[in-house]
CSV table of C-alpha atoms in Angstrom, one decimal:
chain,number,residue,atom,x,y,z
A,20,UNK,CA,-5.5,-16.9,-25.2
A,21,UNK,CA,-3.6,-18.0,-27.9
A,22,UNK,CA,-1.5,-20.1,-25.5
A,23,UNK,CA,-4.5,-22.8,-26.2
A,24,UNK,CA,-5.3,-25.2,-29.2
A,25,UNK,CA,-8.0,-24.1,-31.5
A,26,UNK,CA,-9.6,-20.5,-31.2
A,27,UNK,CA,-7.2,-19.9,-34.2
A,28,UNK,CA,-9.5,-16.7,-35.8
A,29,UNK,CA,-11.2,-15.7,-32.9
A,30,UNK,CA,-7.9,-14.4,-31.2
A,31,UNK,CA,-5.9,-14.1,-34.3
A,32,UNK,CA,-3.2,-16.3,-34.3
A,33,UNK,CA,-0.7,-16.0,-36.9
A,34,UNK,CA,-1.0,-17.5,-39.9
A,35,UNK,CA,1.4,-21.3,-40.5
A,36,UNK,CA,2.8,-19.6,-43.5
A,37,UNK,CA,4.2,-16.2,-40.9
A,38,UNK,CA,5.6,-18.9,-38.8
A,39,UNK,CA,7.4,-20.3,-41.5
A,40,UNK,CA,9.1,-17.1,-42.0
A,41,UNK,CA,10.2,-16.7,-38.3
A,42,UNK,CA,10.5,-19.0,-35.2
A,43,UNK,CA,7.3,-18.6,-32.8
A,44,UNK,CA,6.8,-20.2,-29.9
A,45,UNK,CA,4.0,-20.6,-27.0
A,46,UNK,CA,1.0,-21.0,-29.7
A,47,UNK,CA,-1.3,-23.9,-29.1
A,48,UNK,CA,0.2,-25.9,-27.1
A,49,UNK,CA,-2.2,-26.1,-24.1
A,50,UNK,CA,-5.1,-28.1,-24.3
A,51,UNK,CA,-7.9,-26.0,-23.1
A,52,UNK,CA,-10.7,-29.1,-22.2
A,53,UNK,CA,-7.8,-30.7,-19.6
A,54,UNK,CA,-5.3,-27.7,-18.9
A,55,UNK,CA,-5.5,-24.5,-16.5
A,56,UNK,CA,-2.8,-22.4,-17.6
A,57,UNK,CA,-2.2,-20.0,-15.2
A,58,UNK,CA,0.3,-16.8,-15.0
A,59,UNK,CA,2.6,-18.5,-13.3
A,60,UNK,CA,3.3,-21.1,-16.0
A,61,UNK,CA,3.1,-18.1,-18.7
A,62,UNK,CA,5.9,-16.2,-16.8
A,63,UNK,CA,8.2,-19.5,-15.9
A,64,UNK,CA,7.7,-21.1,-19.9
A,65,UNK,CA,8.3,-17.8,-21.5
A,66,UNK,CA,11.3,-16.8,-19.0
A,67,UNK,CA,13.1,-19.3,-19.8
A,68,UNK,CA,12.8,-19.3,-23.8
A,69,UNK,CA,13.7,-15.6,-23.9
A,70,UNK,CA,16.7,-16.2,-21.7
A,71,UNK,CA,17.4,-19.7,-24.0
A,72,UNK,CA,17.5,-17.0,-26.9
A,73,UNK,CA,19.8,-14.5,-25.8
A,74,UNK,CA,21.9,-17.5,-24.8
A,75,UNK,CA,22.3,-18.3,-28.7
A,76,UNK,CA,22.5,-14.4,-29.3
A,77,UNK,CA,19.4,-13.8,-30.7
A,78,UNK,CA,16.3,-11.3,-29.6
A,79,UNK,CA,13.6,-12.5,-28.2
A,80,UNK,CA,10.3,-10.3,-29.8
A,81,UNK,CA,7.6,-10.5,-27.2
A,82,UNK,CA,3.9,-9.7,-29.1
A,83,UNK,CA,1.1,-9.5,-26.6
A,84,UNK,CA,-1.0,-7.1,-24.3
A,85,UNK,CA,-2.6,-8.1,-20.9
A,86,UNK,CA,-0.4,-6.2,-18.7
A,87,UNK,CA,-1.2,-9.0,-15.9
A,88,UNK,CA,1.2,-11.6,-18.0
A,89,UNK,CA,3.4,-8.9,-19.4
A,90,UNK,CA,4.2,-7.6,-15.7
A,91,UNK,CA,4.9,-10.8,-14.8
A,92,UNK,CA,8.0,-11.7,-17.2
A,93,UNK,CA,9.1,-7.9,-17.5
A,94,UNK,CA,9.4,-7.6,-13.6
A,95,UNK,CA,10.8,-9.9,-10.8
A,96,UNK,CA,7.2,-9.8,-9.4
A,97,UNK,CA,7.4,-12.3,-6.3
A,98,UNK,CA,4.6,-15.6,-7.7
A,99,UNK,CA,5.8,-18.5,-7.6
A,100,UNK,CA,3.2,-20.5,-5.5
A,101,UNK,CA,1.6,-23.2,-7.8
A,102,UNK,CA,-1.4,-24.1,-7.8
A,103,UNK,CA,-0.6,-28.3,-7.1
A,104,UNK,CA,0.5,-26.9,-4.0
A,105,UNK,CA,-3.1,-25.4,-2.8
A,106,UNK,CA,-4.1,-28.7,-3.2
A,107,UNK,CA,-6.2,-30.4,-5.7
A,108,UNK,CA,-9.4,-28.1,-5.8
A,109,UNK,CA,-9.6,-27.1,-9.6
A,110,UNK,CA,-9.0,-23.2,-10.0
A,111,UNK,CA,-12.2,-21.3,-11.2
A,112,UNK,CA,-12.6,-20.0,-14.4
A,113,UNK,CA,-12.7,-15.7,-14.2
A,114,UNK,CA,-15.9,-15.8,-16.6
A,115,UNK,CA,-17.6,-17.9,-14.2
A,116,UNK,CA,-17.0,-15.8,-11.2
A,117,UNK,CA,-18.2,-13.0,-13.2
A,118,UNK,CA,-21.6,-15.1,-13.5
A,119,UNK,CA,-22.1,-14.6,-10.1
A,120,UNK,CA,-24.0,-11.8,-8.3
A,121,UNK,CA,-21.2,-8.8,-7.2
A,122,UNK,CA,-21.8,-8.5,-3.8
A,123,UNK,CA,-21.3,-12.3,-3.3
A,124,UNK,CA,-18.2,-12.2,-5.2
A,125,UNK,CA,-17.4,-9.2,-2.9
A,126,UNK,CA,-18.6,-10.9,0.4
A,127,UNK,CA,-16.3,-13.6,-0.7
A,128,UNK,CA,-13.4,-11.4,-2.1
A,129,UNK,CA,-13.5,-9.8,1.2
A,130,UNK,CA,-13.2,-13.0,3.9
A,131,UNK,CA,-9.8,-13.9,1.8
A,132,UNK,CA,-8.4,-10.3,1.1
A,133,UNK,CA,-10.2,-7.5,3.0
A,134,UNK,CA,-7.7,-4.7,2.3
A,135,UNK,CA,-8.3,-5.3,-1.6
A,136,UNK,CA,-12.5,-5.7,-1.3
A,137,UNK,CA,-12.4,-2.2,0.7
A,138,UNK,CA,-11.2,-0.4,-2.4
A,139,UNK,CA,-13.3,-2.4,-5.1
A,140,UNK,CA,-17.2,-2.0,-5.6
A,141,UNK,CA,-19.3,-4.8,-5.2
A,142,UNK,CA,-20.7,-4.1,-8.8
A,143,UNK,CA,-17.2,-4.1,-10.6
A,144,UNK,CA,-17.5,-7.7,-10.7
A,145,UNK,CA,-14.1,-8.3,-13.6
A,146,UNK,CA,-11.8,-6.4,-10.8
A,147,UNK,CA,-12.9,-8.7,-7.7
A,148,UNK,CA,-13.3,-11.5,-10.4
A,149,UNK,CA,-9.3,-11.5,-10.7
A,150,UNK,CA,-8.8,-10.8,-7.3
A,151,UNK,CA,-10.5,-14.2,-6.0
A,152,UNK,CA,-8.6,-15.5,-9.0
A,153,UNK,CA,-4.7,-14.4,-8.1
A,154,UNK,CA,-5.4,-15.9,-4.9
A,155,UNK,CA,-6.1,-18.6,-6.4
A,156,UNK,CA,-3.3,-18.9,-8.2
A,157,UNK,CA,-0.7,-17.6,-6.3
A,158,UNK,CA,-1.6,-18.4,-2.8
A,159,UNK,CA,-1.6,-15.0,-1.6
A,160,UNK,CA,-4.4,-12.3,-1.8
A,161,UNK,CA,-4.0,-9.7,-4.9
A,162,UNK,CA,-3.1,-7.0,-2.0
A,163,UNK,CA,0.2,-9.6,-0.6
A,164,UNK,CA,1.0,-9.8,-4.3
A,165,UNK,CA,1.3,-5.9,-4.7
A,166,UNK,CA,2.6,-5.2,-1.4
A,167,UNK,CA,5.4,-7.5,-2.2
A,168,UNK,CA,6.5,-6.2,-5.5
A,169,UNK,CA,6.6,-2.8,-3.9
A,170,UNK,CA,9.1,-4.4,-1.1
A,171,UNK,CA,11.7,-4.5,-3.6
A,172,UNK,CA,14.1,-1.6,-4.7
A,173,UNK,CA,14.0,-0.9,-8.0
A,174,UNK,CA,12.4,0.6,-11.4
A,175,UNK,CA,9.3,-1.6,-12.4
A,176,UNK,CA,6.0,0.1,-12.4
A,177,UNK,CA,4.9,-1.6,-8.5
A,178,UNK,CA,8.2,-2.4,-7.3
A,179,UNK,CA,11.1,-4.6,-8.5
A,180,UNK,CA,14.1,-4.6,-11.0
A,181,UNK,CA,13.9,-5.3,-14.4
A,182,UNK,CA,14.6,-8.9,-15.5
A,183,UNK,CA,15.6,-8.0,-18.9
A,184,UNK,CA,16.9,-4.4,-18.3
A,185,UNK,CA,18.2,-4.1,-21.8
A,186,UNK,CA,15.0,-3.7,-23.9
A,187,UNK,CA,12.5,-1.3,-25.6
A,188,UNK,CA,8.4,-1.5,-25.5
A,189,UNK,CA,6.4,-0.4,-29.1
A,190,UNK,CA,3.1,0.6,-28.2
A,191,UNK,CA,0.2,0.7,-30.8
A,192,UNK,CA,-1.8,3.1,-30.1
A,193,UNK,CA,-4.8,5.2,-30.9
A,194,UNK,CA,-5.4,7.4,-28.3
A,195,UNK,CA,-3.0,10.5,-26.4
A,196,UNK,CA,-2.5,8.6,-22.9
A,197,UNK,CA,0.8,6.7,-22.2
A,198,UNK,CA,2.6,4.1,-20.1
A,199,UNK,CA,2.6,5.1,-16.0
A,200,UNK,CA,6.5,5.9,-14.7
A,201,UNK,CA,9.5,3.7,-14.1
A,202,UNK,CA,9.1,1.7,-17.4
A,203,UNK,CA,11.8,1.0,-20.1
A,204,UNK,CA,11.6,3.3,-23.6
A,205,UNK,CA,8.2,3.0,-25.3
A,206,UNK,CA,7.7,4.0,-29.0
A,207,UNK,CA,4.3,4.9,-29.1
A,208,UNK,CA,3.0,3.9,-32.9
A,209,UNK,CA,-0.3,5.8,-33.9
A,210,UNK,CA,-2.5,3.2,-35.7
A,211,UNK,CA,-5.6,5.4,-35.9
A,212,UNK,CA,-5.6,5.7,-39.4
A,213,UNK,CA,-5.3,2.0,-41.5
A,214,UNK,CA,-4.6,3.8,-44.4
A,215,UNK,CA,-1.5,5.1,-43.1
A,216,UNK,CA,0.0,1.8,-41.6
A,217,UNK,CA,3.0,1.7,-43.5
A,218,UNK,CA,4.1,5.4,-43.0
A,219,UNK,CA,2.9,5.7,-39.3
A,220,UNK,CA,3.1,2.1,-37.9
A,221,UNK,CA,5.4,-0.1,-40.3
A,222,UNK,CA,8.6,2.0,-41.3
A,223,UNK,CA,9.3,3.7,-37.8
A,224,UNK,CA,8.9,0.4,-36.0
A,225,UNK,CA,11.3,-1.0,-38.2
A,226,UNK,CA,13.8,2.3,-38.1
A,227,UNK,CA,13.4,1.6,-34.0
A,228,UNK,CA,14.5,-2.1,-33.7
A,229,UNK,CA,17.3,-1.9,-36.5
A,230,UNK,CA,18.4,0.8,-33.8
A,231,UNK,CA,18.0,-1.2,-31.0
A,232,UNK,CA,19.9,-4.3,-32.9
A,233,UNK,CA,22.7,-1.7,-33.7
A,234,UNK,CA,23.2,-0.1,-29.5
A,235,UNK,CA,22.4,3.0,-30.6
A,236,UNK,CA,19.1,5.4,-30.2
A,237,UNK,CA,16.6,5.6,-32.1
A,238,UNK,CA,15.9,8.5,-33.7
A,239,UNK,CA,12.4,8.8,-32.5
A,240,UNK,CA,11.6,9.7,-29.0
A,241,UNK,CA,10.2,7.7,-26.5
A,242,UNK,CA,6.9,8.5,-24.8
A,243,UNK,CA,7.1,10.4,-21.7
A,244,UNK,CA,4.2,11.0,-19.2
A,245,UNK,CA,4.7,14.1,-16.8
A,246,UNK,CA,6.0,12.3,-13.1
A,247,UNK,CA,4.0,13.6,-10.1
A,248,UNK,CA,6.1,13.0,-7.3
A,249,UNK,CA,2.7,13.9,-5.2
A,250,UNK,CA,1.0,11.6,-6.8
A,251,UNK,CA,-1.4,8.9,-4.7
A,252,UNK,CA,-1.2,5.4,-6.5
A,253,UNK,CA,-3.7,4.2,-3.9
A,254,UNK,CA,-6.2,7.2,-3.1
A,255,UNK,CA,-9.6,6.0,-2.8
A,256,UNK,CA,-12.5,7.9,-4.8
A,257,UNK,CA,-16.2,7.4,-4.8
A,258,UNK,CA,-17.9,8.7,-7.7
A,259,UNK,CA,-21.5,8.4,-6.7
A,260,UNK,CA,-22.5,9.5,-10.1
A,261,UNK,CA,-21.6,6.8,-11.8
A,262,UNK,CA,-21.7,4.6,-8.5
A,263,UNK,CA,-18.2,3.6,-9.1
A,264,UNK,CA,-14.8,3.4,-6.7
A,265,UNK,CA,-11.8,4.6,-8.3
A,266,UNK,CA,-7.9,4.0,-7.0
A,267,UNK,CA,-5.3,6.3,-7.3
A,268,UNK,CA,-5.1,9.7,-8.4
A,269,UNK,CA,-3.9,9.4,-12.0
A,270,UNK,CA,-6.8,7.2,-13.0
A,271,UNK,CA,-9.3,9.5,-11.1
A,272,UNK,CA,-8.2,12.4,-13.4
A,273,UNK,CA,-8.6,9.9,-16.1
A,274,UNK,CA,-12.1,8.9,-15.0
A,275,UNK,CA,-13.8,12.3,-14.5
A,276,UNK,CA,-12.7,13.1,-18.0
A,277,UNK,CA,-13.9,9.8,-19.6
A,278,UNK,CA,-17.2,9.6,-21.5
A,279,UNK,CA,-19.2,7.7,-19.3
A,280,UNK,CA,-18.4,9.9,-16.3
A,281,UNK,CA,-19.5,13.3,-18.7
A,282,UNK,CA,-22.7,11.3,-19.9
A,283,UNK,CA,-23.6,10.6,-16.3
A,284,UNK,CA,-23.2,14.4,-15.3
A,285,UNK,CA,-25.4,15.8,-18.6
A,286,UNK,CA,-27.8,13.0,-18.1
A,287,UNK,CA,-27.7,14.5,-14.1
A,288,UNK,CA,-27.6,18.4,-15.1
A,289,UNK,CA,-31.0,17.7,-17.8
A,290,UNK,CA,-32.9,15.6,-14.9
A,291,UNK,CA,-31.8,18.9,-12.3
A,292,UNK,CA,-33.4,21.0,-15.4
A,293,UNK,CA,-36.5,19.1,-15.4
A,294,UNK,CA,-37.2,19.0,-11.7
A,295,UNK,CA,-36.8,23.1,-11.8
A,296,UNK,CA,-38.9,23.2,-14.6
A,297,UNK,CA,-41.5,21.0,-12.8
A,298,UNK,CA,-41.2,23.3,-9.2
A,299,UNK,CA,-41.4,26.4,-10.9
A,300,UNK,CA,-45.0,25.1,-13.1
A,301,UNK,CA,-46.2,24.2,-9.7
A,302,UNK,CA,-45.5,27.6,-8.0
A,303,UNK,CA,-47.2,29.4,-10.7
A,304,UNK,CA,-50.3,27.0,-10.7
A,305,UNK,CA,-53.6,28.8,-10.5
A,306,UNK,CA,-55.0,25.6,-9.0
A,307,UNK,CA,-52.4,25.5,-6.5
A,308,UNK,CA,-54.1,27.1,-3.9
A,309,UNK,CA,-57.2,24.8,-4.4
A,310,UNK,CA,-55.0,21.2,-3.1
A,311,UNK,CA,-56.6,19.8,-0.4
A,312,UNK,CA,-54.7,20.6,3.3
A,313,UNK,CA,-53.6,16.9,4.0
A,314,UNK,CA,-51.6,17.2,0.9
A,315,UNK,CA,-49.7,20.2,1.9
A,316,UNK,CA,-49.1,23.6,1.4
A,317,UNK,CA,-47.3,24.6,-2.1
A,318,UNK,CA,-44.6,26.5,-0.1
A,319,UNK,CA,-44.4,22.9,1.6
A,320,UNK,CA,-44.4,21.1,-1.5
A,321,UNK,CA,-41.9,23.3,-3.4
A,322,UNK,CA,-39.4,23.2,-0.5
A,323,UNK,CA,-39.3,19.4,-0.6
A,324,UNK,CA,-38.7,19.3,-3.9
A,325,UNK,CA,-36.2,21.9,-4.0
A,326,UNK,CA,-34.6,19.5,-1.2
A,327,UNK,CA,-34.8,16.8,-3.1
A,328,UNK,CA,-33.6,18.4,-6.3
């Protein structure tokens, strides 16, 4: 976002004095009312400044985190259709997809890219959102566009060598997960307490890029996340508790654990306590044997709600 003039606070551009102090470049330069700046010019602008830099011997800081533009200069994923080329139609904003009702989207998602609308619900509108909105961009459906970065050999997270192999990744963080496989170093930084900034966040980053400047290794240790070699990127769960369909086997671990799935299964487990509660008044009801027939027997009626419990 900070690609485009204006929005300065809201996504917290640096300030004109910081960029005084050091060279920054791809900050409001795109005019939002006129421009649709799409990945594709992200990864082909900022490719080549970085390479421009490490002509001249410098090192090229990349500051930034939507994994969908990071992925893009940090791997040779395969877009390169542009959007001129699809012809004029004006590309549609991902907010105003997500306007729409999901199983349109969905209906819509899945006449252009079926494979990717059988493993996305119709309600998680932002997911088939930016589907319909790759294709858009690229040309290809979001499914091509994966399938195609896992065609080529090599070490990036879905396929594909390293542009710039000789690099490291700080990662702020304030939680205990950690980057997937097949990624360069990452030096997780724990941010979860301000008051520590400078001891936690500020001096090791700084010990870990003088090291990095210098060739040699830091003295901190990368993150590592346990490698399941069994492990299904693309197995498809249903969790019909919180009416939700979940890919791969990692994030299904991850999911089941998460806050909203263990909400959804006490708010569950208290209505299965009530509905026992409720069976159990009715069996012991001395009026229970008083009901008129066409309503049913109480042996009838605790069944079916034992059934539907």
């Amino acid at each position: 976002m900070q690609v485009y003039e204006g929005l300065d606070i809201i996504t917290n551009k640096v300030s004109a004095q910081e960029q005084r102090m050091c060279q920054h470049h791809m900050i409001s330069f795109v005019d939002p009312l006129v421009t649709n700046y799409t990945v594709v010019d992200f990864r082909n602008k900022a490719t080549a400044l970085i390479e421009d830099i490490f002509a001249r011997d410098k090192i090229p800081i990349v500051v930034g985190g939507t994994n969908y533009y990071i992925e893009s200069l940090l791997w040779k994923v395969l877009v390169n259709t542009k959007p001129h080329e699809m012809g004029t139609k004006k590309l549609t904003d991902r907010k105003e997809l997500e306007k729409e009702d999901g199983h349109v989207l969905h209906k819509r998602l899945s006449q252009v890219d079926p494979e990717m609308a059988a493993k996305l619900h119709p309600h998680d509108k932002r997911k088939v959102a930016r589907s319909l909105q790759v294709f858009e961009e690229t040309g290809i459906s979001h499914s091509e566009f994966l399938h195609r970065q896992h065609a080529e050999e090599g070490g990036g997270p879905l396929g594909g060598p390293l542009k710039f192999p000789n690099l490291c990744i700080l990662w702020l963080h304030a939680d205990q997960t950690g980057p997937g496989p097949s990624v360069p170093p990452v030096y997780g930084l724990e941010v979860s307490d301000v008051s520590k900034w400078e001891e936690s966040v500020l001096e090791p980053a700084l010990e870990i890029v003088q090291s990095f400047i210098q060739g040699h290794k830091p003295a901190a240790a990368p993150v590592k996340m346990p490698c399941n070699e069994m492990e299904n990127k693309r197995s498809y769960h249903m969790c019909d508790l919180c009416d939700r369909i979940i890919i791969g086997d990692r994030e299904w671990a991850a999911h089941i654990k998460s806050k909203s799935h263990l909400h959804q299964l006490r708010k569950r487990r208290r209505l299965d306590l009530d509905a026992l509660a409720t069976i159990e008044s009715q069996s012991i009801s001395p009026d229970c044997d008083k009901e008129p027939e066409e309503k049913g027997s109480p042996g009838k009626n605790e069944k079916e709600l034992k059934s539907g419990v």
